[in-house]
Amino acid sequence: MPAERLAADHVAIHPSGPLRGTVQAPGDKSISHRALICNALAEGEAQIDGLLDSDDIRSTMACLRQWGVEFELDADRVLVRSQGQAAFQESEQVLDCGNSGTSIRLLAGVAAGLPFRSCFDGDDSLRTRPMRRVLDPLQTMGAEVSHQRTAPFQLRGRRLNGFDGTLAVASAQVKSAIVFAALRADTPSSIVEPGPSRDHTERMLAAMSADIEVDGATVTVEPGAALTPRDVHVPADISAAAFWMSAAAMTPGAEIALPNLGVNPRRTGVIDALRLMGAEIDLRNQRDASGEPVADVVVRGGALRGATLDGDLIVRAIDEVPVLAVAAATADGVTEIRDAEELRVKESDRIATTAAMLRAMGVGVEERRDGIRIVGGQLRGATVDSHGDHRLAMAAAIAAMTADPESGPTQIRGASAVDISYPAFWRDLDRLQHDA
Ligand code: S3P
């Protein structure tokens, strides 16, 4: 059996031949959070289909419920029923965001516009992640903040001024938090971002009648517009599909189809990076779903070559770097990943954890402050740890599949981390390996 379930939280992955088949990747995580939050801010009802069913999304739903928003769940369709942000009620309980940086940062922006105290917390990983980047600007706008560095923290909404400035990091979570606060401010906001971070919040709010405009790197928000609820069809998540895209791209003879994939240009850095490395990727039947570009994507395997991945490409592929590093490890030549220091403050320090995983599997890697230098070659089976990081666990699985068969299976510890964003990952892997 290719993916063996071992003791409680370990799996063993055996190398396999080229993958062929179709994968219906789960709903986009970023769009799922926003479909819930934006509709919660509006008064009325909206239906969301294709919503991601995962731990992070459950964290956002639980927090919104504590403020009084109602959800009705029916298979992968969710009805959001809200009386609007003005009707939110104070929660006696802590808002527990679990492992989810998107939940805590976006909801902090919402809390800045609520006239009561909100207490936020999360798991051990979330408690280490930087919160100043979002709490400082919210405080400048007028919110009362108890403690700025890390969770747990408390926030109380006061009268807010608009935000006018440039963000220190290209982060959609920070930008979105400020946008949510800006909707409730007394004066307009102008937010300039240093790189092209994902724009799902701006797209969704514009479609819900918010007065929001994007001009290049500047987002302007005029407060006061009443939001109208909006049904959302959530496309498949390119960040989840990236594991299969990379697995196919690096194995001659492989071919994987990924239907209904979100291909927002601020998320397609992984496609550009794999193409730069020589992969053959087709986008078919390009269309729009709820204001987001969508396509059916087909990836065919070949021999990859090393490349330099840096600048805006990294912002547009920020969650895909661990699996791109795996692809680089099988490529011909050297890959330089630069400008990726944000990876140090993700669910794990992804520069350190990715480098350690590849090193354990026999790859020549050099860790840099802002990236990794990878010498392509042959991966070897090894024992590796997810460090509780979902994307690390999945990147390790893709590495394990292409390892030298003589070197034996790879043991992945902390395999259940995938539940954060892709609970069906091990099942999909099993099926693809059996079908291969
Ligand atoms: C996300 C933004 C990114 C990304 C995260 C999801 C979002 O984080 O890494 O997985 O949904 O806004 P940053 O905004 O911190 O770059």
Tab-separated table of C-alpha atoms and ligand atoms in Angstrom:
chain	number	residue	atom	x	y	z
A	1	MET	CA	0.000	0.000	0.000
A	2	PRO	CA	1.551	3.356	-1.014
A	3	ALA	CA	0.409	5.500	1.967
A	4	GLU	CA	0.452	3.396	5.100
A	5	ARG	CA	-1.147	4.712	8.270
A	6	LEU	CA	1.256	3.873	11.055
A	7	ALA	CA	0.977	4.779	14.743
A	8	ALA	CA	-1.519	7.514	15.583
A	9	ASP	CA	-0.056	10.360	13.585
A	10	HIS	CA	2.506	8.896	11.193
A	11	VAL	CA	2.273	7.796	7.595
A	12	ALA	CA	4.748	5.919	5.434
A	13	ILE	CA	4.907	6.940	1.800
A	14	HIS	CA	6.481	4.637	-0.755
A	15	PRO	CA	7.954	5.991	-3.991
A	16	SER	CA	5.601	5.522	-6.921
A	17	GLY	CA	5.469	5.829	-10.694
A	18	PRO	CA	4.182	8.892	-12.547
A	19	LEU	CA	0.761	10.049	-11.292
A	20	ARG	CA	-2.108	10.172	-13.778
A	21	GLY	CA	-5.699	11.183	-13.151
A	22	THR	CA	-8.043	13.928	-12.045
A	23	VAL	CA	-8.108	15.549	-8.620
A	24	GLN	CA	-10.944	17.659	-7.339
A	25	ALA	CA	-8.917	19.861	-4.994
A	26	PRO	CA	-10.749	21.237	-1.926
A	27	GLY	CA	-12.359	24.682	-1.843
A	28	ASP	CA	-10.031	27.671	-1.723
A	29	LYS	CA	-9.116	28.406	1.883
A	30	SER	CA	-8.641	32.166	1.493
A	31	ILE	CA	-11.899	32.609	-0.428
A	32	SER	CA	-13.779	30.369	2.045
A	33	HIS	CA	-12.725	32.554	5.014
A	34	ARG	CA	-13.795	35.691	3.134
A	35	ALA	CA	-17.108	34.255	1.913
A	36	LEU	CA	-18.026	33.622	5.575
A	37	ILE	CA	-16.679	36.877	7.012
A	38	CYS	CA	-17.910	39.268	4.296
A	39	ASN	CA	-21.399	37.756	4.312
A	40	ALA	CA	-21.451	37.889	8.115
A	41	LEU	CA	-20.903	41.660	7.892
A	42	ALA	CA	-23.951	42.042	5.612
A	43	GLU	CA	-27.569	41.879	6.696
A	44	GLY	CA	-29.486	38.962	5.168
A	45	GLU	CA	-28.721	35.493	3.827
A	46	ALA	CA	-26.215	34.065	1.381
A	47	GLN	CA	-25.443	30.584	0.150
A	48	ILE	CA	-21.852	29.413	-0.229
A	49	ASP	CA	-21.030	26.287	-2.155
A	50	GLY	CA	-17.702	24.535	-2.445
A	51	LEU	CA	-16.715	25.911	0.972
A	52	LEU	CA	-13.550	24.285	2.312
A	53	ASP	CA	-14.337	21.892	5.155
A	54	SER	CA	-11.214	22.092	7.314
A	55	ASP	CA	-10.004	23.071	10.781
A	56	ASP	CA	-9.056	26.639	9.779
A	57	ILE	CA	-12.468	27.342	8.270
A	58	ARG	CA	-14.182	25.869	11.325
A	59	SER	CA	-12.180	28.340	13.455
A	60	THR	CA	-13.576	31.301	11.498
A	61	MET	CA	-17.129	29.929	11.695
A	62	ALA	CA	-16.884	29.321	15.434
A	63	CYS	CA	-15.707	32.895	16.110
A	64	LEU	CA	-18.422	34.439	13.928
A	65	ARG	CA	-21.026	32.284	15.720
A	66	GLN	CA	-19.816	33.699	19.030
A	67	TRP	CA	-20.694	37.167	17.702
A	68	GLY	CA	-24.198	35.967	16.758
A	69	VAL	CA	-23.886	34.927	13.102
A	70	GLU	CA	-25.806	31.779	12.111
A	71	PHE	CA	-24.706	29.033	9.734
A	72	GLU	CA	-26.728	26.157	8.325
A	73	LEU	CA	-24.613	23.348	6.947
A	74	ASP	CA	-25.794	20.985	4.242
A	75	ALA	CA	-23.115	18.814	2.579
A	76	ASP	CA	-20.640	21.285	1.060
A	77	ARG	CA	-23.225	24.081	0.963
A	78	VAL	CA	-23.467	26.592	3.788
A	79	LEU	CA	-26.128	29.200	4.415
A	80	VAL	CA	-24.903	32.325	6.234
A	81	ARG	CA	-27.587	34.251	8.099
A	82	SER	CA	-26.658	37.550	9.720
A	83	GLN	CA	-28.253	40.738	10.959
A	84	GLY	CA	-25.136	42.596	9.902
A	85	GLN	CA	-22.035	43.773	11.735
A	86	ALA	CA	-23.964	46.426	13.690
A	87	ALA	CA	-25.942	43.616	15.363
A	88	PHE	CA	-22.888	41.578	16.486
A	89	GLN	CA	-22.862	40.823	20.210
A	90	GLU	CA	-19.976	40.629	22.633
A	91	SER	CA	-18.678	37.124	23.212
A	92	GLU	CA	-18.069	36.120	26.821
A	93	GLN	CA	-15.705	33.435	25.594
A	94	VAL	CA	-12.293	33.812	24.034
A	95	LEU	CA	-12.350	33.754	20.218
A	96	ASP	CA	-10.157	30.708	19.619
A	97	CYS	CA	-8.630	30.873	16.127
A	98	GLY	CA	-6.795	27.541	16.485
A	99	ASN	CA	-3.953	27.389	13.955
A	100	SER	CA	-5.429	29.981	11.617
A	101	GLY	CA	-3.514	33.191	10.935
A	102	THR	CA	-6.172	34.269	8.452
A	103	SER	CA	-8.954	33.918	11.055
A	104	ILE	CA	-7.174	35.850	13.785
A	105	ARG	CA	-5.896	38.690	11.605
A	106	LEU	CA	-9.021	39.221	9.499
A	107	LEU	CA	-11.324	38.979	12.516
A	108	ALA	CA	-9.126	41.426	14.456
A	109	GLY	CA	-9.905	43.922	11.680
A	110	VAL	CA	-13.619	43.218	12.103
A	111	ALA	CA	-13.345	43.505	15.915
A	112	ALA	CA	-11.812	46.988	15.544
A	113	GLY	CA	-15.222	48.091	14.278
A	114	LEU	CA	-17.217	46.541	17.130
A	115	PRO	CA	-18.129	48.612	20.209
A	116	PHE	CA	-17.106	45.953	22.735
A	117	ARG	CA	-14.174	43.849	23.834
A	118	SER	CA	-13.019	40.823	21.833
A	119	CYS	CA	-10.387	38.419	23.215
A	120	PHE	CA	-8.408	36.441	20.630
A	121	ASP	CA	-6.224	33.387	21.105
A	122	GLY	CA	-4.951	30.376	19.180
A	123	ASP	CA	-2.828	27.250	19.396
A	124	ASP	CA	0.887	27.140	20.278
A	125	SER	CA	1.920	27.870	16.682
A	126	LEU	CA	-0.458	30.822	16.284
A	127	ARG	CA	0.741	32.220	19.630
A	128	THR	CA	4.224	32.615	18.153
A	129	ARG	CA	3.132	34.466	15.017
A	130	PRO	CA	3.571	38.243	14.679
A	131	MET	CA	0.445	40.302	15.391
A	132	ARG	CA	1.949	43.816	15.552
A	133	ARG	CA	1.688	44.061	11.784
A	134	VAL	CA	-2.096	44.093	12.146
A	135	LEU	CA	-2.638	45.462	15.663
A	136	ASP	CA	-0.386	48.530	15.203
A	137	PRO	CA	-2.337	49.914	12.222
A	138	LEU	CA	-5.659	49.097	13.909
A	139	GLN	CA	-4.490	50.983	16.994
A	140	THR	CA	-3.403	53.930	14.845
A	141	MET	CA	-6.916	53.972	13.396
A	142	GLY	CA	-8.303	54.273	16.939
A	143	ALA	CA	-8.932	50.735	18.232
A	144	GLU	CA	-7.931	49.962	21.820
A	145	VAL	CA	-5.459	47.092	21.858
A	146	SER	CA	-4.277	45.287	24.999
A	147	HIS	CA	-1.053	43.694	23.850
A	148	GLN	CA	0.528	43.946	20.461
A	149	ARG	CA	3.112	41.292	19.857
A	150	THR	CA	1.381	37.950	19.857
A	151	ALA	CA	-1.856	36.193	20.787
A	152	PRO	CA	-3.570	36.156	23.198
A	153	PHE	CA	-4.675	39.786	22.889
A	154	GLN	CA	-7.767	41.902	23.448
A	155	LEU	CA	-9.239	44.521	21.167
A	156	ARG	CA	-12.008	47.037	21.731
A	157	GLY	CA	-13.502	49.062	18.917
A	158	ARG	CA	-13.672	52.852	19.289
A	159	ARG	CA	-14.408	55.552	16.732
A	160	LEU	CA	-12.003	54.838	13.929
A	161	ASN	CA	-10.125	57.160	11.588
A	162	GLY	CA	-9.371	55.980	8.081
A	163	PHE	CA	-5.951	54.448	7.393
A	164	ASP	CA	-3.543	56.307	5.154
A	165	GLY	CA	-0.187	54.684	4.527
A	166	THR	CA	1.990	51.950	3.073
A	167	LEU	CA	2.054	48.489	4.623
A	168	ALA	CA	5.397	47.219	5.916
A	169	VAL	CA	4.820	43.742	4.413
A	170	ALA	CA	2.990	42.434	1.345
A	171	SER	CA	0.334	40.588	3.332
A	172	ALA	CA	-3.274	39.994	2.332
A	173	GLN	CA	-4.115	39.245	5.952
A	174	VAL	CA	-2.904	42.669	7.111
A	175	LYS	CA	-4.451	44.459	4.136
A	176	SER	CA	-7.791	42.695	4.673
A	177	ALA	CA	-7.853	43.490	8.409
A	178	ILE	CA	-7.365	47.187	7.640
A	179	VAL	CA	-10.022	47.052	4.913
A	180	PHE	CA	-12.556	45.540	7.350
A	181	ALA	CA	-11.785	48.268	9.908
A	182	ALA	CA	-11.883	50.921	7.146
A	183	LEU	CA	-15.480	49.953	6.319
A	184	ARG	CA	-16.442	51.165	9.832
A	185	ALA	CA	-14.208	54.266	10.003
A	186	ASP	CA	-15.371	57.899	10.018
A	187	THR	CA	-13.082	58.922	7.150
A	188	PRO	CA	-11.822	57.276	3.908
A	189	SER	CA	-8.787	54.986	3.809
A	190	SER	CA	-5.938	54.607	1.357
A	191	ILE	CA	-3.825	51.456	1.747
A	192	VAL	CA	-0.682	50.973	-0.339
A	193	GLU	CA	0.887	47.514	-0.462
A	194	PRO	CA	4.524	46.786	-1.240
A	195	GLY	CA	3.739	43.675	-3.317
A	196	PRO	CA	0.815	42.005	-5.122
A	197	SER	CA	-0.764	40.058	-2.248
A	198	ARG	CA	-4.022	38.184	-2.894
A	199	ASP	CA	-7.019	40.466	-3.523
A	200	HIS	CA	-9.977	38.210	-2.682
A	201	THR	CA	-11.265	40.606	0.007
A	202	GLU	CA	-11.322	43.565	-2.382
A	203	ARG	CA	-13.085	41.551	-5.106
A	204	MET	CA	-15.712	40.151	-2.771
A	205	LEU	CA	-16.497	43.415	-0.989
A	206	ALA	CA	-16.769	45.283	-4.315
A	207	ALA	CA	-19.319	42.689	-5.449
A	208	MET	CA	-21.237	43.246	-2.191
A	209	SER	CA	-21.680	46.994	-2.857
A	210	ALA	CA	-18.839	48.229	-0.657
A	211	ASP	CA	-17.231	51.452	-1.848
A	212	ILE	CA	-13.796	49.974	-2.508
A	213	GLU	CA	-11.436	50.593	-5.411
A	214	VAL	CA	-8.109	49.171	-6.447
A	215	ASP	CA	-5.678	51.194	-8.506
A	216	GLY	CA	-2.370	49.381	-8.930
A	217	ALA	CA	-0.910	48.915	-5.453
A	218	THR	CA	-3.443	51.245	-3.763
A	219	VAL	CA	-6.737	50.173	-2.227
A	220	THR	CA	-9.159	52.960	-1.289
A	221	VAL	CA	-12.189	52.462	0.922
A	222	GLU	CA	-15.026	54.934	1.490
A	223	PRO	CA	-16.841	53.891	4.640
A	224	GLY	CA	-20.580	53.772	5.139
A	225	ALA	CA	-21.945	51.709	2.223
A	226	ALA	CA	-24.445	49.022	3.282
A	227	LEU	CA	-23.133	45.596	2.278
A	228	THR	CA	-25.464	43.281	0.383
A	229	PRO	CA	-25.130	39.521	0.968
A	230	ARG	CA	-23.747	37.551	-1.965
A	231	ASP	CA	-23.857	33.869	-2.911
A	232	VAL	CA	-20.362	32.524	-3.531
A	233	HIS	CA	-19.130	29.555	-5.580
A	234	VAL	CA	-15.753	28.789	-4.042
A	235	PRO	CA	-13.271	27.483	-6.659
A	236	ALA	CA	-10.753	24.724	-5.948
A	237	ASP	CA	-7.685	25.892	-4.048
A	238	ILE	CA	-4.563	26.430	-6.150
A	239	SER	CA	-2.476	26.172	-2.955
A	240	ALA	CA	-3.821	22.639	-2.366
A	241	ALA	CA	-3.606	21.746	-6.066
A	242	ALA	CA	0.030	22.923	-6.066
A	243	PHE	CA	1.070	19.616	-4.488
A	244	TRP	CA	-0.354	17.636	-7.407
A	245	MET	CA	0.841	20.198	-9.939
A	246	SER	CA	4.387	19.856	-8.646
A	247	ALA	CA	4.176	16.058	-8.376
A	248	ALA	CA	3.049	15.845	-12.012
A	249	ALA	CA	5.475	18.481	-13.303
A	250	MET	CA	8.555	16.711	-11.961
A	251	THR	CA	7.795	13.193	-13.237
A	252	PRO	CA	8.071	12.370	-16.957
A	253	GLY	CA	4.930	10.482	-18.051
A	254	ALA	CA	2.680	12.053	-15.383
A	255	GLU	CA	-0.499	13.930	-16.252
A	256	ILE	CA	-2.891	15.427	-13.718
A	257	ALA	CA	-6.090	17.353	-14.420
A	258	LEU	CA	-7.350	19.850	-11.843
A	259	PRO	CA	-10.863	21.028	-12.688
A	260	ASN	CA	-12.439	24.270	-11.509
A	261	LEU	CA	-9.212	25.716	-10.143
A	262	GLY	CA	-8.984	29.313	-8.896
A	263	VAL	CA	-6.419	31.081	-11.093
A	264	ASN	CA	-6.516	34.605	-9.672
A	265	PRO	CA	-3.321	36.212	-11.072
A	266	ARG	CA	-2.185	37.029	-7.532
A	267	ARG	CA	-2.192	33.311	-6.714
A	268	THR	CA	-0.680	31.809	-9.869
A	269	GLY	CA	2.982	32.241	-8.955
A	270	VAL	CA	3.210	28.443	-8.660
A	271	ILE	CA	2.201	28.039	-12.314
A	272	ASP	CA	4.727	30.664	-13.401
A	273	ALA	CA	7.459	29.093	-11.279
A	274	LEU	CA	6.861	25.564	-12.575
A	275	ARG	CA	6.743	26.869	-16.161
A	276	LEU	CA	10.013	28.704	-15.563
A	277	MET	CA	11.451	25.349	-14.509
A	278	GLY	CA	10.217	23.768	-17.763
A	279	ALA	CA	6.793	22.329	-16.834
A	280	GLU	CA	3.965	22.024	-19.345
A	281	ILE	CA	0.775	23.509	-17.871
A	282	ASP	CA	-2.444	24.260	-19.786
A	283	LEU	CA	-5.265	26.487	-18.566
A	284	ARG	CA	-8.476	25.469	-20.329
A	285	ASN	CA	-12.009	26.834	-20.295
A	286	GLN	CA	-11.052	30.034	-18.476
A	287	ARG	CA	-14.076	31.651	-16.888
A	288	ASP	CA	-15.323	33.701	-13.946
A	289	ALA	CA	-16.907	32.293	-10.771
A	290	SER	CA	-18.232	34.815	-8.241
A	291	GLY	CA	-15.760	37.442	-9.448
A	292	GLU	CA	-12.729	35.115	-9.375
A	293	PRO	CA	-10.917	33.746	-12.453
A	294	VAL	CA	-11.263	29.956	-12.735
A	295	ALA	CA	-9.891	27.375	-15.214
A	296	ASP	CA	-9.476	23.640	-15.729
A	297	VAL	CA	-5.770	23.042	-15.410
A	298	VAL	CA	-3.730	20.165	-16.849
A	299	VAL	CA	-0.108	19.525	-15.886
A	300	ARG	CA	2.168	17.169	-17.808
A	301	GLY	CA	5.441	15.861	-16.445
A	302	GLY	CA	8.906	16.360	-17.856
A	303	ALA	CA	12.457	17.045	-16.796
A	304	LEU	CA	12.642	20.247	-14.741
A	305	ARG	CA	15.607	22.611	-14.602
A	306	GLY	CA	16.709	24.854	-11.754
A	307	ALA	CA	15.602	28.517	-11.726
A	308	THR	CA	15.725	31.694	-9.673
A	309	LEU	CA	12.433	32.335	-7.870
A	310	ASP	CA	12.220	35.807	-6.323
A	311	GLY	CA	10.459	39.185	-6.131
A	312	ASP	CA	6.723	39.433	-6.838
A	313	LEU	CA	6.682	35.805	-7.971
A	314	ILE	CA	7.321	34.790	-4.356
A	315	VAL	CA	4.455	36.995	-3.076
A	316	ARG	CA	2.190	35.284	-5.624
A	317	ALA	CA	3.374	31.806	-4.551
A	318	ILE	CA	3.981	32.413	-0.856
A	319	ASP	CA	2.247	29.229	0.386
A	320	GLU	CA	3.664	27.074	-2.405
A	321	VAL	CA	7.365	27.565	-1.691
A	322	PRO	CA	7.831	24.305	0.286
A	323	VAL	CA	6.516	22.179	-2.579
A	324	LEU	CA	8.359	24.278	-5.176
A	325	ALA	CA	11.497	23.541	-3.186
A	326	VAL	CA	10.700	19.820	-3.532
A	327	ALA	CA	10.302	20.245	-7.299
A	328	ALA	CA	13.642	22.095	-7.342
A	329	ALA	CA	15.254	19.187	-5.503
A	330	THR	CA	14.484	16.923	-8.477
A	331	ALA	CA	15.438	19.497	-11.137
A	332	ASP	CA	18.572	19.629	-13.182
A	333	GLY	CA	20.843	22.340	-11.733
A	334	VAL	CA	20.563	24.880	-8.953
A	335	THR	CA	17.455	26.741	-7.752
A	336	GLU	CA	17.712	29.970	-5.782
A	337	ILE	CA	14.654	30.969	-3.754
A	338	ARG	CA	14.987	34.585	-2.560
A	339	ASP	CA	12.867	37.400	-1.057
A	340	ALA	CA	10.947	34.785	0.937
A	341	GLU	CA	11.675	35.934	4.526
A	342	GLU	CA	7.906	35.937	5.232
A	343	LEU	CA	8.185	32.137	5.276
A	344	ARG	CA	9.956	32.448	8.627
A	345	VAL	CA	6.671	33.479	10.286
A	346	LYS	CA	4.196	31.016	8.742
A	347	GLU	CA	2.708	27.966	10.517
A	348	SER	CA	6.337	26.919	10.991
A	349	ASP	CA	9.579	28.657	9.997
A	350	ARG	CA	9.190	27.259	6.496
A	351	ILE	CA	12.706	28.176	5.389
A	352	ALA	CA	14.160	26.133	8.250
A	353	THR	CA	11.631	23.270	8.149
A	354	THR	CA	11.738	22.883	4.356
A	355	ALA	CA	15.546	22.934	4.351
A	356	ALA	CA	15.654	20.354	7.171
A	357	MET	CA	13.218	18.067	5.347
A	358	LEU	CA	15.174	18.207	2.097
A	359	ARG	CA	18.508	17.761	3.880
A	360	ALA	CA	17.159	14.656	5.641
A	361	MET	CA	16.205	13.310	2.210
A	362	GLY	CA	19.747	13.730	0.901
A	363	VAL	CA	19.419	17.030	-0.962
A	364	GLY	CA	22.163	19.680	-1.019
A	365	VAL	CA	20.518	22.768	0.500
A	366	GLU	CA	21.837	26.014	1.885
A	367	GLU	CA	19.541	27.986	4.134
A	368	ARG	CA	19.635	31.779	3.699
A	369	ARG	CA	18.001	34.564	5.697
A	370	ASP	CA	15.405	35.086	2.966
A	371	GLY	CA	15.367	31.791	1.109
A	372	ILE	CA	17.055	28.525	0.167
A	373	ARG	CA	19.614	27.430	-2.400
A	374	ILE	CA	18.833	23.932	-3.648
A	375	VAL	CA	21.071	21.664	-5.698
A	376	GLY	CA	18.860	19.365	-7.758
A	377	GLY	CA	19.495	15.618	-7.579
A	378	GLN	CA	17.900	12.442	-6.293
A	379	LEU	CA	15.774	12.387	-3.136
A	380	ARG	CA	16.156	9.503	-0.661
A	381	GLY	CA	13.535	8.049	1.680
A	382	ALA	CA	13.948	9.294	5.271
A	383	THR	CA	12.062	10.083	8.472
A	384	VAL	CA	10.783	13.657	8.463
A	385	ASP	CA	8.561	15.799	10.681
A	386	SER	CA	5.728	18.131	9.663
A	387	HIS	CA	6.411	20.357	12.706
A	388	GLY	CA	2.615	20.621	12.874
A	389	ASP	CA	2.644	22.483	9.549
A	390	HIS	CA	0.075	21.253	7.006
A	391	ARG	CA	2.008	22.418	3.959
A	392	LEU	CA	5.206	20.789	5.198
A	393	ALA	CA	3.443	17.431	5.667
A	394	MET	CA	2.074	17.562	2.102
A	395	ALA	CA	5.348	18.762	0.563
A	396	ALA	CA	7.113	15.853	2.320
A	397	ALA	CA	4.612	13.402	0.826
A	398	ILE	CA	5.317	14.675	-2.694
A	399	ALA	CA	9.056	14.434	-2.044
A	400	ALA	CA	8.602	10.873	-0.737
A	401	MET	CA	6.817	9.755	-3.902
A	402	THR	CA	9.703	10.742	-6.135
A	403	ALA	CA	12.433	9.380	-3.862
A	404	ASP	CA	14.800	6.674	-5.044
A	405	PRO	CA	12.795	3.392	-4.689
A	406	GLU	CA	15.939	1.635	-3.432
A	407	SER	CA	16.061	3.988	-0.454
A	408	GLY	CA	12.733	2.767	0.977
A	409	PRO	CA	9.654	4.602	2.215
A	410	THR	CA	9.577	7.994	3.899
A	411	GLN	CA	8.024	8.210	7.354
A	412	ILE	CA	6.147	11.447	7.936
A	413	ARG	CA	5.497	12.328	11.566
A	414	GLY	CA	2.657	14.709	12.373
A	415	ALA	CA	0.656	13.660	9.307
A	416	SER	CA	-2.707	14.895	10.634
A	417	ALA	CA	-1.532	18.498	10.182
A	418	VAL	CA	-3.135	18.258	6.718
A	419	ASP	CA	-6.544	18.678	8.412
A	420	ILE	CA	-5.829	22.422	8.586
A	421	SER	CA	-6.366	22.907	4.846
A	422	TYR	CA	-6.790	19.564	3.051
A	423	PRO	CA	-8.330	16.793	5.184
A	424	ALA	CA	-8.724	14.451	2.155
A	425	PHE	CA	-5.058	14.765	1.161
A	426	TRP	CA	-3.948	11.258	2.205
A	427	ARG	CA	-7.024	9.698	0.582
A	428	ASP	CA	-6.400	11.577	-2.692
A	429	LEU	CA	-2.739	10.564	-2.617
A	430	ASP	CA	-3.658	6.909	-2.090
A	431	ARG	CA	-6.130	6.964	-4.967
A	432	LEU	CA	-3.702	8.625	-7.374
A	433	GLN	CA	-0.917	6.210	-6.478
A	434	HIS	CA	-3.231	3.231	-6.994
A	435	ASP	CA	-4.491	4.590	-10.317
A	436	ALA	CA	-0.964	5.349	-11.552
B	1	S3P	C1	-3.651	34.423	3.331
B	1	S3P	C2	-2.589	35.247	3.135
B	1	S3P	C3	-1.193	34.796	3.206
B	1	S3P	C4	-1.072	33.282	3.133
B	1	S3P	C5	-2.080	32.614	4.016
B	1	S3P	C6	-3.483	32.985	3.593
B	1	S3P	C7	-5.002	34.999	3.256
B	1	S3P	O1	-0.637	35.237	4.436
B	1	S3P	O2	0.219	32.890	3.484
B	1	S3P	O3	-1.946	31.205	3.936
B	1	S3P	O4	-5.983	34.232	3.107
B	1	S3P	O5	-5.119	36.222	3.326
B	1	S3P	P1	-0.008	36.715	4.578
B	1	S3P	O6	-1.090	37.667	4.347
B	1	S3P	O7	0.501	36.797	5.979
B	1	S3P	O8	1.091	36.766	3.559
